[in-house]
Amino acid sequence: MAARQRCVVKSNTDYIYVNEDQIDSELKCSICQQAFVRPKIGTKCGHTFCQECIDNWFKQNSTCPSCRERTAFQPLTTRIVLNQLDSNNIERGNFDDHNNRCSEVRVKCQAADLKCTWVGKRSEEAQHSVACPLVTIRPVVADLRNEIVALSHQVQILMNELRQQQSNCVQNQVTVQRQRDVNAAEVVGDFMSRQEYFDELMADMRYRWISGPCNCFRACVKYPYEECRYEVPTFLRCLICSRELIP
């Protein structure tokens, strides 16, 4: 005979029943050996199991765990069984409230967030807390964490201000550079104007300006004029009309 397939079943609860011996064996799942939780029943064989237990079983098998018959399972709706579960206080409709008060439920150490690995009954938690060094220093650690959070917030504010200042500096640099470019253009333009004026002066110094008659005398005579006494004998130019004269 082939060996029976087995399913490794993990407990779907982290608690134990205070009066487990008083629970009818007919109301217990044959897989997890605990009272039914959301029971499902085989449509052909009638065997009943916890929903999670039978679902896990069918991940590795295709038959009923008890009779090996191929059958589907559906939620149990038989009122008499559900009433028995209610009357024995096995159905956990208000489990969260009970779980917060039950002395048998397994809880973690108050300093679990500080890496304490202790797990035990709630009734043993107080005794453990007295001896646990991490529980003792927990208030100090909490204060340090709060201080770190506050300092982190201040650092974030300063970082935001620094980023804003950096942005302002970049903007100011751009503005200054633009102003420099404008000023440089104005200086260059002014220099070019002065250079042109200087070139004109240098060109004019090549001539000796006279106020005597020239071909345009009639047009120029009505203006006041005088002789320019530069000692440049090579060229002559009319002081009025700037026309070059042949000596």
JSON list of C-alpha atoms in Angstrom, two decimals:
[
{"chain": "A", "resi": 1, "resn": "MET", "atom": "CA", "xyz": [0.00, 0.00, 0.00]},
{"chain": "A", "resi": 2, "resn": "ALA", "atom": "CA", "xyz": [1.32, 3.35, -0.92]},
{"chain": "A", "resi": 3, "resn": "ALA", "atom": "CA", "xyz": [2.26, 5.53, 1.98]},
{"chain": "A", "resi": 4, "resn": "ARG", "atom": "CA", "xyz": [-0.40, 8.03, 2.99]},
{"chain": "A", "resi": 5, "resn": "GLN", "atom": "CA", "xyz": [0.28, 11.57, 1.91]},
{"chain": "A", "resi": 6, "resn": "ARG", "atom": "CA", "xyz": [0.59, 14.00, 4.75]},
{"chain": "A", "resi": 7, "resn": "CYS", "atom": "CA", "xyz": [0.08, 17.73, 4.82]},
{"chain": "A", "resi": 8, "resn": "VAL", "atom": "CA", "xyz": [2.18, 19.94, 7.05]},
{"chain": "A", "resi": 9, "resn": "VAL", "atom": "CA", "xyz": [-0.37, 22.12, 8.81]},
{"chain": "A", "resi": 10, "resn": "LYS", "atom": "CA", "xyz": [0.53, 25.33, 10.58]},
{"chain": "A", "resi": 11, "resn": "SER", "atom": "CA", "xyz": [-1.73, 26.46, 13.39]},
{"chain": "A", "resi": 12, "resn": "ASN", "atom": "CA", "xyz": [-4.02, 29.21, 12.20]},
{"chain": "A", "resi": 13, "resn": "THR", "atom": "CA", "xyz": [-4.21, 30.76, 15.67]},
{"chain": "A", "resi": 14, "resn": "ASP", "atom": "CA", "xyz": [-1.74, 32.21, 18.16]},
{"chain": "A", "resi": 15, "resn": "TYR", "atom": "CA", "xyz": [-3.85, 31.32, 21.21]},
{"chain": "A", "resi": 16, "resn": "ILE", "atom": "CA", "xyz": [-5.00, 28.29, 23.17]},
{"chain": "A", "resi": 17, "resn": "TYR", "atom": "CA", "xyz": [-8.38, 27.49, 24.71]},
{"chain": "A", "resi": 18, "resn": "VAL", "atom": "CA", "xyz": [-8.64, 27.87, 28.46]},
{"chain": "A", "resi": 19, "resn": "ASN", "atom": "CA", "xyz": [-11.19, 25.03, 28.68]},
{"chain": "A", "resi": 20, "resn": "GLU", "atom": "CA", "xyz": [-10.17, 23.03, 25.64]},
{"chain": "A", "resi": 21, "resn": "ASP", "atom": "CA", "xyz": [-11.00, 19.69, 27.34]},
{"chain": "A", "resi": 22, "resn": "GLN", "atom": "CA", "xyz": [-14.66, 20.69, 27.47]},
{"chain": "A", "resi": 23, "resn": "ILE", "atom": "CA", "xyz": [-14.91, 21.08, 23.69]},
{"chain": "A", "resi": 24, "resn": "ASP", "atom": "CA", "xyz": [-16.74, 18.18, 22.02]},
{"chain": "A", "resi": 25, "resn": "SER", "atom": "CA", "xyz": [-14.37, 16.16, 19.84]},
{"chain": "A", "resi": 26, "resn": "GLU", "atom": "CA", "xyz": [-17.01, 16.25, 17.09]},
{"chain": "A", "resi": 27, "resn": "LEU", "atom": "CA", "xyz": [-16.47, 19.99, 16.91]},
{"chain": "A", "resi": 28, "resn": "LYS", "atom": "CA", "xyz": [-12.73, 19.69, 16.37]},
{"chain": "A", "resi": 29, "resn": "CYS", "atom": "CA", "xyz": [-10.87, 19.59, 13.08]},
{"chain": "A", "resi": 30, "resn": "SER", "atom": "CA", "xyz": [-9.01, 16.30, 12.59]},
{"chain": "A", "resi": 31, "resn": "ILE", "atom": "CA", "xyz": [-6.17, 18.13, 10.84]},
{"chain": "A", "resi": 32, "resn": "CYS", "atom": "CA", "xyz": [-5.26, 20.85, 13.37]},
{"chain": "A", "resi": 33, "resn": "GLN", "atom": "CA", "xyz": [-6.97, 19.17, 16.38]},
{"chain": "A", "resi": 34, "resn": "GLN", "atom": "CA", "xyz": [-8.60, 22.48, 17.31]},
{"chain": "A", "resi": 35, "resn": "ALA", "atom": "CA", "xyz": [-12.18, 23.69, 17.28]},
{"chain": "A", "resi": 36, "resn": "PHE", "atom": "CA", "xyz": [-13.56, 24.45, 13.84]},
{"chain": "A", "resi": 37, "resn": "VAL", "atom": "CA", "xyz": [-12.79, 27.86, 12.36]},
{"chain": "A", "resi": 38, "resn": "ARG", "atom": "CA", "xyz": [-15.10, 28.64, 9.41]},
{"chain": "A", "resi": 39, "resn": "PRO", "atom": "CA", "xyz": [-15.79, 24.90, 8.87]},
{"chain": "A", "resi": 40, "resn": "LYS", "atom": "CA", "xyz": [-16.14, 23.34, 5.40]},
{"chain": "A", "resi": 41, "resn": "ILE", "atom": "CA", "xyz": [-17.80, 19.96, 4.76]},
{"chain": "A", "resi": 42, "resn": "GLY", "atom": "CA", "xyz": [-17.22, 17.36, 2.05]},
{"chain": "A", "resi": 43, "resn": "THR", "atom": "CA", "xyz": [-20.18, 17.20, -0.32]},
{"chain": "A", "resi": 44, "resn": "LYS", "atom": "CA", "xyz": [-19.89, 13.39, -0.68]},
{"chain": "A", "resi": 45, "resn": "CYS", "atom": "CA", "xyz": [-18.33, 12.07, 2.53]},
{"chain": "A", "resi": 46, "resn": "GLY", "atom": "CA", "xyz": [-19.59, 14.65, 5.04]},
{"chain": "A", "resi": 47, "resn": "HIS", "atom": "CA", "xyz": [-16.25, 15.05, 6.82]},
{"chain": "A", "resi": 48, "resn": "THR", "atom": "CA", "xyz": [-15.67, 18.53, 8.21]},
{"chain": "A", "resi": 49, "resn": "PHE", "atom": "CA", "xyz": [-12.49, 20.56, 8.58]},
{"chain": "A", "resi": 50, "resn": "CYS", "atom": "CA", "xyz": [-11.40, 24.14, 9.16]},
{"chain": "A", "resi": 51, "resn": "GLN", "atom": "CA", "xyz": [-11.47, 26.18, 6.00]},
{"chain": "A", "resi": 52, "resn": "GLU", "atom": "CA", "xyz": [-7.76, 27.03, 6.15]},
{"chain": "A", "resi": 53, "resn": "CYS", "atom": "CA", "xyz": [-6.80, 23.45, 7.00]},
{"chain": "A", "resi": 54, "resn": "ILE", "atom": "CA", "xyz": [-8.68, 21.85, 4.11]},
{"chain": "A", "resi": 55, "resn": "ASP", "atom": "CA", "xyz": [-7.56, 24.56, 1.67]},
{"chain": "A", "resi": 56, "resn": "ASN", "atom": "CA", "xyz": [-3.92, 23.92, 2.61]},
{"chain": "A", "resi": 57, "resn": "TRP", "atom": "CA", "xyz": [-4.51, 20.15, 2.35]},
{"chain": "A", "resi": 58, "resn": "PHE", "atom": "CA", "xyz": [-5.83, 20.44, -1.20]},
{"chain": "A", "resi": 59, "resn": "LYS", "atom": "CA", "xyz": [-2.69, 22.31, -2.26]},
{"chain": "A", "resi": 60, "resn": "GLN", "atom": "CA", "xyz": [-0.89, 18.95, -2.03]},
{"chain": "A", "resi": 61, "resn": "ASN", "atom": "CA", "xyz": [-3.71, 16.38, -2.22]},
{"chain": "A", "resi": 62, "resn": "SER", "atom": "CA", "xyz": [-6.94, 15.78, -4.12]},
{"chain": "A", "resi": 63, "resn": "THR", "atom": "CA", "xyz": [-8.91, 13.57, -1.70]},
{"chain": "A", "resi": 64, "resn": "CYS", "atom": "CA", "xyz": [-10.55, 13.87, 1.72]},
{"chain": "A", "resi": 65, "resn": "PRO", "atom": "CA", "xyz": [-7.94, 13.66, 4.53]},
{"chain": "A", "resi": 66, "resn": "SER", "atom": "CA", "xyz": [-10.11, 11.18, 6.47]},
{"chain": "A", "resi": 67, "resn": "CYS", "atom": "CA", "xyz": [-11.59, 8.78, 3.89]},
{"chain": "A", "resi": 68, "resn": "ARG", "atom": "CA", "xyz": [-9.52, 9.50, 0.76]},
{"chain": "A", "resi": 69, "resn": "GLU", "atom": "CA", "xyz": [-12.63, 9.99, -1.35]},
{"chain": "A", "resi": 70, "resn": "ARG", "atom": "CA", "xyz": [-12.48, 12.51, -4.12]},
{"chain": "A", "resi": 71, "resn": "THR", "atom": "CA", "xyz": [-14.95, 15.20, -3.15]},
{"chain": "A", "resi": 72, "resn": "ALA", "atom": "CA", "xyz": [-15.46, 18.92, -3.15]},
{"chain": "A", "resi": 73, "resn": "PHE", "atom": "CA", "xyz": [-15.78, 20.94, 0.06]},
{"chain": "A", "resi": 74, "resn": "GLN", "atom": "CA", "xyz": [-18.17, 23.78, 0.75]},
{"chain": "A", "resi": 75, "resn": "PRO", "atom": "CA", "xyz": [-18.88, 25.99, 3.79]},
{"chain": "A", "resi": 76, "resn": "LEU", "atom": "CA", "xyz": [-20.83, 24.23, 6.53]},
{"chain": "A", "resi": 77, "resn": "THR", "atom": "CA", "xyz": [-24.33, 25.67, 6.92]},
{"chain": "A", "resi": 78, "resn": "THR", "atom": "CA", "xyz": [-25.90, 23.07, 9.21]},
{"chain": "A", "resi": 79, "resn": "ARG", "atom": "CA", "xyz": [-27.59, 25.12, 11.92]},
{"chain": "A", "resi": 80, "resn": "ILE", "atom": "CA", "xyz": [-27.36, 22.53, 14.67]},
{"chain": "A", "resi": 81, "resn": "VAL", "atom": "CA", "xyz": [-23.55, 22.38, 14.41]},
{"chain": "A", "resi": 82, "resn": "LEU", "atom": "CA", "xyz": [-23.23, 26.15, 14.26]},
{"chain": "A", "resi": 83, "resn": "ASN", "atom": "CA", "xyz": [-25.49, 26.43, 17.30]},
{"chain": "A", "resi": 84, "resn": "GLN", "atom": "CA", "xyz": [-23.25, 24.01, 19.17]},
{"chain": "A", "resi": 85, "resn": "LEU", "atom": "CA", "xyz": [-20.26, 26.15, 18.31]},
{"chain": "A", "resi": 86, "resn": "ASP", "atom": "CA", "xyz": [-22.10, 29.20, 19.61]},
{"chain": "A", "resi": 87, "resn": "SER", "atom": "CA", "xyz": [-23.27, 27.52, 22.81]},
{"chain": "A", "resi": 88, "resn": "ASN", "atom": "CA", "xyz": [-19.74, 26.35, 23.63]},
{"chain": "A", "resi": 89, "resn": "ASN", "atom": "CA", "xyz": [-18.37, 29.84, 22.95]},
{"chain": "A", "resi": 90, "resn": "ILE", "atom": "CA", "xyz": [-16.07, 28.37, 20.31]},
{"chain": "A", "resi": 91, "resn": "GLU", "atom": "CA", "xyz": [-17.11, 30.58, 17.44]},
{"chain": "A", "resi": 92, "resn": "ARG", "atom": "CA", "xyz": [-14.98, 33.69, 17.74]},
{"chain": "A", "resi": 93, "resn": "GLY", "atom": "CA", "xyz": [-17.28, 36.39, 16.41]},
{"chain": "A", "resi": 94, "resn": "ASN", "atom": "CA", "xyz": [-15.80, 38.92, 18.86]},
{"chain": "A", "resi": 95, "resn": "PHE", "atom": "CA", "xyz": [-12.31, 37.47, 18.85]},
{"chain": "A", "resi": 96, "resn": "ASP", "atom": "CA", "xyz": [-10.47, 40.80, 18.65]},
{"chain": "A", "resi": 97, "resn": "ASP", "atom": "CA", "xyz": [-11.96, 41.96, 21.94]},
{"chain": "A", "resi": 98, "resn": "HIS", "atom": "CA", "xyz": [-11.24, 38.63, 23.60]},
{"chain": "A", "resi": 99, "resn": "ASN", "atom": "CA", "xyz": [-7.73, 38.52, 22.13]},
{"chain": "A", "resi": 100, "resn": "ASN", "atom": "CA", "xyz": [-6.91, 41.87, 23.74]},
{"chain": "A", "resi": 101, "resn": "ARG", "atom": "CA", "xyz": [-7.83, 40.55, 27.21]},
{"chain": "A", "resi": 102, "resn": "CYS", "atom": "CA", "xyz": [-7.09, 36.82, 27.15]},
{"chain": "A", "resi": 103, "resn": "SER", "atom": "CA", "xyz": [-4.30, 35.83, 29.56]},
{"chain": "A", "resi": 104, "resn": "GLU", "atom": "CA", "xyz": [-3.41, 32.77, 27.47]},
{"chain": "A", "resi": 105, "resn": "VAL", "atom": "CA", "xyz": [-2.82, 34.54, 24.17]},
{"chain": "A", "resi": 106, "resn": "ARG", "atom": "CA", "xyz": [0.80, 34.66, 23.08]},
{"chain": "A", "resi": 107, "resn": "VAL", "atom": "CA", "xyz": [2.24, 38.16, 22.91]},
{"chain": "A", "resi": 108, "resn": "LYS", "atom": "CA", "xyz": [5.56, 39.77, 22.10]},
{"chain": "A", "resi": 109, "resn": "CYS", "atom": "CA", "xyz": [7.72, 41.73, 24.50]},
{"chain": "A", "resi": 110, "resn": "GLN", "atom": "CA", "xyz": [6.93, 45.44, 24.87]},
{"chain": "A", "resi": 111, "resn": "ALA", "atom": "CA", "xyz": [10.46, 46.06, 23.60]},
{"chain": "A", "resi": 112, "resn": "ALA", "atom": "CA", "xyz": [10.06, 43.93, 20.47]},
{"chain": "A", "resi": 113, "resn": "ASP", "atom": "CA", "xyz": [10.82, 47.01, 18.39]},
{"chain": "A", "resi": 114, "resn": "LEU", "atom": "CA", "xyz": [14.17, 47.14, 20.22]},
{"chain": "A", "resi": 115, "resn": "LYS", "atom": "CA", "xyz": [14.94, 43.60, 19.02]},
{"chain": "A", "resi": 116, "resn": "CYS", "atom": "CA", "xyz": [13.78, 41.66, 22.09]},
{"chain": "A", "resi": 117, "resn": "THR", "atom": "CA", "xyz": [12.79, 38.22, 20.78]},
{"chain": "A", "resi": 118, "resn": "TRP", "atom": "CA", "xyz": [10.73, 37.05, 23.78]},
{"chain": "A", "resi": 119, "resn": "VAL", "atom": "CA", "xyz": [7.27, 35.63, 22.99]},
{"chain": "A", "resi": 120, "resn": "GLY", "atom": "CA", "xyz": [5.02, 34.16, 25.66]},
{"chain": "A", "resi": 121, "resn": "LYS", "atom": "CA", "xyz": [1.62, 34.18, 27.34]},
{"chain": "A", "resi": 122, "resn": "ARG", "atom": "CA", "xyz": [0.12, 37.50, 28.30]},
{"chain": "A", "resi": 123, "resn": "SER", "atom": "CA", "xyz": [-0.01, 36.27, 31.90]},
{"chain": "A", "resi": 124, "resn": "GLU", "atom": "CA", "xyz": [3.81, 35.98, 31.84]},
{"chain": "A", "resi": 125, "resn": "GLU", "atom": "CA", "xyz": [4.44, 39.34, 30.19]},
{"chain": "A", "resi": 126, "resn": "ALA", "atom": "CA", "xyz": [4.67, 41.36, 33.42]},
{"chain": "A", "resi": 127, "resn": "GLN", "atom": "CA", "xyz": [7.26, 38.99, 34.89]},
{"chain": "A", "resi": 128, "resn": "HIS", "atom": "CA", "xyz": [9.35, 39.18, 31.73]},
{"chain": "A", "resi": 129, "resn": "SER", "atom": "CA", "xyz": [9.13, 42.98, 31.59]},
{"chain": "A", "resi": 130, "resn": "VAL", "atom": "CA", "xyz": [10.67, 43.26, 35.07]},
{"chain": "A", "resi": 131, "resn": "ALA", "atom": "CA", "xyz": [13.74, 41.30, 33.99]},
{"chain": "A", "resi": 132, "resn": "CYS", "atom": "CA", "xyz": [14.05, 42.54, 30.40]},
{"chain": "A", "resi": 133, "resn": "PRO", "atom": "CA", "xyz": [16.81, 45.20, 30.09]},
{"chain": "A", "resi": 134, "resn": "LEU", "atom": "CA", "xyz": [15.36, 46.48, 26.84]},
{"chain": "A", "resi": 135, "resn": "VAL", "atom": "CA", "xyz": [12.04, 47.26, 28.54]},
{"chain": "A", "resi": 136, "resn": "THR", "atom": "CA", "xyz": [13.97, 49.14, 31.24]},
{"chain": "A", "resi": 137, "resn": "ILE", "atom": "CA", "xyz": [15.76, 51.41, 28.78]},
{"chain": "A", "resi": 138, "resn": "ARG", "atom": "CA", "xyz": [12.74, 51.80, 26.51]},
{"chain": "A", "resi": 139, "resn": "PRO", "atom": "CA", "xyz": [11.72, 55.26, 27.92]},
{"chain": "A", "resi": 140, "resn": "VAL", "atom": "CA", "xyz": [15.25, 56.57, 27.30]},
{"chain": "A", "resi": 141, "resn": "VAL", "atom": "CA", "xyz": [15.24, 55.17, 23.78]},
{"chain": "A", "resi": 142, "resn": "ALA", "atom": "CA", "xyz": [11.82, 56.72, 23.17]},
{"chain": "A", "resi": 143, "resn": "ASP", "atom": "CA", "xyz": [13.12, 60.14, 24.27]},
{"chain": "A", "resi": 144, "resn": "LEU", "atom": "CA", "xyz": [16.16, 59.78, 22.02]},
{"chain": "A", "resi": 145, "resn": "ARG", "atom": "CA", "xyz": [13.95, 58.80, 19.10]},
{"chain": "A", "resi": 146, "resn": "ASN", "atom": "CA", "xyz": [11.74, 61.84, 19.66]},
{"chain": "A", "resi": 147, "resn": "GLU", "atom": "CA", "xyz": [14.82, 64.05, 19.83]},
{"chain": "A", "resi": 148, "resn": "ILE", "atom": "CA", "xyz": [16.14, 62.52, 16.60]},
{"chain": "A", "resi": 149, "resn": "VAL", "atom": "CA", "xyz": [12.80, 63.17, 14.91]},
{"chain": "A", "resi": 150, "resn": "ALA", "atom": "CA", "xyz": [12.84, 66.80, 16.09]},
{"chain": "A", "resi": 151, "resn": "LEU", "atom": "CA", "xyz": [16.45, 67.28, 14.95]},
{"chain": "A", "resi": 152, "resn": "SER", "atom": "CA", "xyz": [15.68, 65.64, 11.61]},
{"chain": "A", "resi": 153, "resn": "HIS", "atom": "CA", "xyz": [12.81, 68.10, 11.17]},
{"chain": "A", "resi": 154, "resn": "GLN", "atom": "CA", "xyz": [15.12, 71.03, 11.94]},
{"chain": "A", "resi": 155, "resn": "VAL", "atom": "CA", "xyz": [17.75, 69.70, 9.54]},
{"chain": "A", "resi": 156, "resn": "GLN", "atom": "CA", "xyz": [15.10, 69.41, 6.84]},
{"chain": "A", "resi": 157, "resn": "ILE", "atom": "CA", "xyz": [14.07, 73.03, 7.41]},
{"chain": "A", "resi": 158, "resn": "LEU", "atom": "CA", "xyz": [17.71, 74.17, 7.20]},
{"chain": "A", "resi": 159, "resn": "MET", "atom": "CA", "xyz": [18.26, 72.10, 4.05]},
{"chain": "A", "resi": 160, "resn": "ASN", "atom": "CA", "xyz": [15.22, 73.73, 2.44]},
{"chain": "A", "resi": 161, "resn": "GLU", "atom": "CA", "xyz": [16.54, 77.18, 3.38]},
{"chain": "A", "resi": 162, "resn": "LEU", "atom": "CA", "xyz": [19.98, 76.27, 2.01]},
{"chain": "A", "resi": 163, "resn": "ARG", "atom": "CA", "xyz": [18.48, 75.13, -1.28]},
{"chain": "A", "resi": 164, "resn": "GLN", "atom": "CA", "xyz": [16.54, 78.40, -1.49]},
{"chain": "A", "resi": 165, "resn": "GLN", "atom": "CA", "xyz": [19.71, 80.41, -0.81]},
{"chain": "A", "resi": 166, "resn": "GLN", "atom": "CA", "xyz": [21.59, 78.44, -3.46]},
{"chain": "A", "resi": 167, "resn": "SER", "atom": "CA", "xyz": [18.80, 79.12, -5.92]},
{"chain": "A", "resi": 168, "resn": "ASN", "atom": "CA", "xyz": [18.93, 82.84, -5.06]},
{"chain": "A", "resi": 169, "resn": "CYS", "atom": "CA", "xyz": [22.72, 82.88, -5.51]},
{"chain": "A", "resi": 170, "resn": "VAL", "atom": "CA", "xyz": [22.44, 81.30, -8.94]},
{"chain": "A", "resi": 171, "resn": "GLN", "atom": "CA", "xyz": [19.76, 83.82, -9.92]},
{"chain": "A", "resi": 172, "resn": "ASN", "atom": "CA", "xyz": [21.90, 86.70, -8.64]},
{"chain": "A", "resi": 173, "resn": "GLN", "atom": "CA", "xyz": [24.90, 85.41, -10.58]},
{"chain": "A", "resi": 174, "resn": "VAL", "atom": "CA", "xyz": [22.82, 85.32, -13.74]},
{"chain": "A", "resi": 175, "resn": "THR", "atom": "CA", "xyz": [21.56, 88.86, -13.09]},
{"chain": "A", "resi": 176, "resn": "VAL", "atom": "CA", "xyz": [25.07, 90.18, -12.38]},
{"chain": "A", "resi": 177, "resn": "GLN", "atom": "CA", "xyz": [26.46, 88.52, -15.50]},
{"chain": "A", "resi": 178, "resn": "ARG", "atom": "CA", "xyz": [23.71, 90.03, -17.62]},
{"chain": "A", "resi": 179, "resn": "GLN", "atom": "CA", "xyz": [24.41, 93.47, -16.14]},
{"chain": "A", "resi": 180, "resn": "ARG", "atom": "CA", "xyz": [28.12, 93.01, -16.80]},
{"chain": "A", "resi": 181, "resn": "ASP", "atom": "CA", "xyz": [27.37, 92.13, -20.40]},
{"chain": "A", "resi": 182, "resn": "VAL", "atom": "CA", "xyz": [25.21, 95.25, -20.74]},
{"chain": "A", "resi": 183, "resn": "ASN", "atom": "CA", "xyz": [27.86, 97.45, -19.12]},
{"chain": "A", "resi": 184, "resn": "ALA", "atom": "CA", "xyz": [30.59, 95.90, -21.26]},
{"chain": "A", "resi": 185, "resn": "ALA", "atom": "CA", "xyz": [28.57, 96.59, -24.39]},
{"chain": "A", "resi": 186, "resn": "GLU", "atom": "CA", "xyz": [28.06, 100.21, -23.30]},
{"chain": "A", "resi": 187, "resn": "VAL", "atom": "CA", "xyz": [31.77, 100.61, -22.53]},
{"chain": "A", "resi": 188, "resn": "VAL", "atom": "CA", "xyz": [32.73, 99.13, -25.88]},
{"chain": "A", "resi": 189, "resn": "GLY", "atom": "CA", "xyz": [30.24, 101.37, -27.67]},
{"chain": "A", "resi": 190, "resn": "ASP", "atom": "CA", "xyz": [31.56, 104.44, -25.85]},
{"chain": "A", "resi": 191, "resn": "PHE", "atom": "CA", "xyz": [35.14, 103.43, -26.63]},
{"chain": "A", "resi": 192, "resn": "MET", "atom": "CA", "xyz": [34.33, 102.98, -30.31]},
{"chain": "A", "resi": 193, "resn": "SER", "atom": "CA", "xyz": [32.71, 106.42, -30.41]},
{"chain": "A", "resi": 194, "resn": "ARG", "atom": "CA", "xyz": [35.73, 107.99, -28.76]},
{"chain": "A", "resi": 195, "resn": "GLN", "atom": "CA", "xyz": [38.03, 106.09, -31.13]},
{"chain": "A", "resi": 196, "resn": "GLU", "atom": "CA", "xyz": [36.15, 107.42, -34.14]},
{"chain": "A", "resi": 197, "resn": "TYR", "atom": "CA", "xyz": [36.30, 110.95, -32.75]},
{"chain": "A", "resi": 198, "resn": "PHE", "atom": "CA", "xyz": [40.03, 110.57, -32.08]},
{"chain": "A", "resi": 199, "resn": "ASP", "atom": "CA", "xyz": [40.60, 109.26, -35.59]},
{"chain": "A", "resi": 200, "resn": "GLU", "atom": "CA", "xyz": [38.76, 112.26, -36.97]},
{"chain": "A", "resi": 201, "resn": "LEU", "atom": "CA", "xyz": [40.91, 114.61, -34.90]},
{"chain": "A", "resi": 202, "resn": "MET", "atom": "CA", "xyz": [44.07, 112.89, -36.07]},
{"chain": "A", "resi": 203, "resn": "ALA", "atom": "CA", "xyz": [42.89, 113.20, -39.67]},
{"chain": "A", "resi": 204, "resn": "ASP", "atom": "CA", "xyz": [42.08, 116.88, -39.23]},
{"chain": "A", "resi": 205, "resn": "MET", "atom": "CA", "xyz": [45.56, 117.55, -37.90]},
{"chain": "A", "resi": 206, "resn": "ARG", "atom": "CA", "xyz": [46.93, 116.78, -41.37]},
{"chain": "A", "resi": 207, "resn": "TYR", "atom": "CA", "xyz": [45.44, 120.02, -42.71]},
{"chain": "A", "resi": 208, "resn": "ARG", "atom": "CA", "xyz": [46.07, 123.75, -42.23]},
{"chain": "A", "resi": 209, "resn": "TRP", "atom": "CA", "xyz": [42.76, 125.43, -41.95]},
{"chain": "A", "resi": 210, "resn": "ILE", "atom": "CA", "xyz": [42.38, 128.78, -43.68]},
{"chain": "A", "resi": 211, "resn": "SER", "atom": "CA", "xyz": [39.73, 131.45, -43.69]},
{"chain": "A", "resi": 212, "resn": "GLY", "atom": "CA", "xyz": [40.67, 132.94, -47.05]},
{"chain": "A", "resi": 213, "resn": "PRO", "atom": "CA", "xyz": [38.51, 132.86, -50.21]},
{"chain": "A", "resi": 214, "resn": "CYS", "atom": "CA", "xyz": [37.80, 129.51, -51.79]},
{"chain": "A", "resi": 215, "resn": "ASN", "atom": "CA", "xyz": [35.46, 128.26, -54.45]},
{"chain": "A", "resi": 216, "resn": "CYS", "atom": "CA", "xyz": [32.68, 128.10, -51.86]},
{"chain": "A", "resi": 217, "resn": "PHE", "atom": "CA", "xyz": [33.49, 131.51, -50.36]},
{"chain": "A", "resi": 218, "resn": "ARG", "atom": "CA", "xyz": [30.08, 132.94, -51.17]},
{"chain": "A", "resi": 219, "resn": "ALA", "atom": "CA", "xyz": [28.39, 130.14, -49.27]},
{"chain": "A", "resi": 220, "resn": "CYS", "atom": "CA", "xyz": [30.84, 130.27, -46.38]},
{"chain": "A", "resi": 221, "resn": "VAL", "atom": "CA", "xyz": [31.36, 134.01, -45.98]},
{"chain": "A", "resi": 222, "resn": "LYS", "atom": "CA", "xyz": [28.22, 134.56, -44.00]},
{"chain": "A", "resi": 223, "resn": "TYR", "atom": "CA", "xyz": [29.60, 132.39, -41.16]},
{"chain": "A", "resi": 224, "resn": "PRO", "atom": "CA", "xyz": [32.20, 133.65, -38.71]},
{"chain": "A", "resi": 225, "resn": "TYR", "atom": "CA", "xyz": [35.53, 131.94, -39.33]},
{"chain": "A", "resi": 226, "resn": "GLU", "atom": "CA", "xyz": [39.19, 132.25, -38.52]},
{"chain": "A", "resi": 227, "resn": "GLU", "atom": "CA", "xyz": [42.44, 130.71, -39.64]},
{"chain": "A", "resi": 228, "resn": "CYS", "atom": "CA", "xyz": [43.65, 127.56, -37.90]},
{"chain": "A", "resi": 229, "resn": "ARG", "atom": "CA", "xyz": [47.36, 128.00, -37.17]},
{"chain": "A", "resi": 230, "resn": "TYR", "atom": "CA", "xyz": [48.48, 124.35, -37.20]},
{"chain": "A", "resi": 231, "resn": "GLU", "atom": "CA", "xyz": [51.91, 124.15, -38.75]},
{"chain": "A", "resi": 232, "resn": "VAL", "atom": "CA", "xyz": [51.01, 121.44, -41.21]},
{"chain": "A", "resi": 233, "resn": "PRO", "atom": "CA", "xyz": [51.95, 123.00, -44.61]},
{"chain": "A", "resi": 234, "resn": "THR", "atom": "CA", "xyz": [51.11, 120.08, -46.79]},
{"chain": "A", "resi": 235, "resn": "PHE", "atom": "CA", "xyz": [47.29, 120.29, -46.99]},
{"chain": "A", "resi": 236, "resn": "LEU", "atom": "CA", "xyz": [44.81, 123.14, -46.89]},
{"chain": "A", "resi": 237, "resn": "ARG", "atom": "CA", "xyz": [41.17, 122.87, -45.98]},
{"chain": "A", "resi": 238, "resn": "CYS", "atom": "CA", "xyz": [38.43, 125.45, -45.74]},
{"chain": "A", "resi": 239, "resn": "LEU", "atom": "CA", "xyz": [37.45, 126.19, -42.18]},
{"chain": "A", "resi": 240, "resn": "ILE", "atom": "CA", "xyz": [33.81, 126.66, -43.21]},
{"chain": "A", "resi": 241, "resn": "CYS", "atom": "CA", "xyz": [33.06, 123.84, -45.64]},
{"chain": "A", "resi": 242, "resn": "SER", "atom": "CA", "xyz": [36.03, 121.54, -44.92]},
{"chain": "A", "resi": 243, "resn": "ARG", "atom": "CA", "xyz": [36.77, 121.32, -48.67]},
{"chain": "A", "resi": 244, "resn": "GLU", "atom": "CA", "xyz": [40.36, 120.54, -49.53]},
{"chain": "A", "resi": 245, "resn": "LEU", "atom": "CA", "xyz": [42.18, 123.33, -51.35]},
{"chain": "A", "resi": 246, "resn": "ILE", "atom": "CA", "xyz": [45.08, 123.06, -53.72]},
{"chain": "A", "resi": 247, "resn": "PRO", "atom": "CA", "xyz": [47.79, 125.53, -52.67]}
]
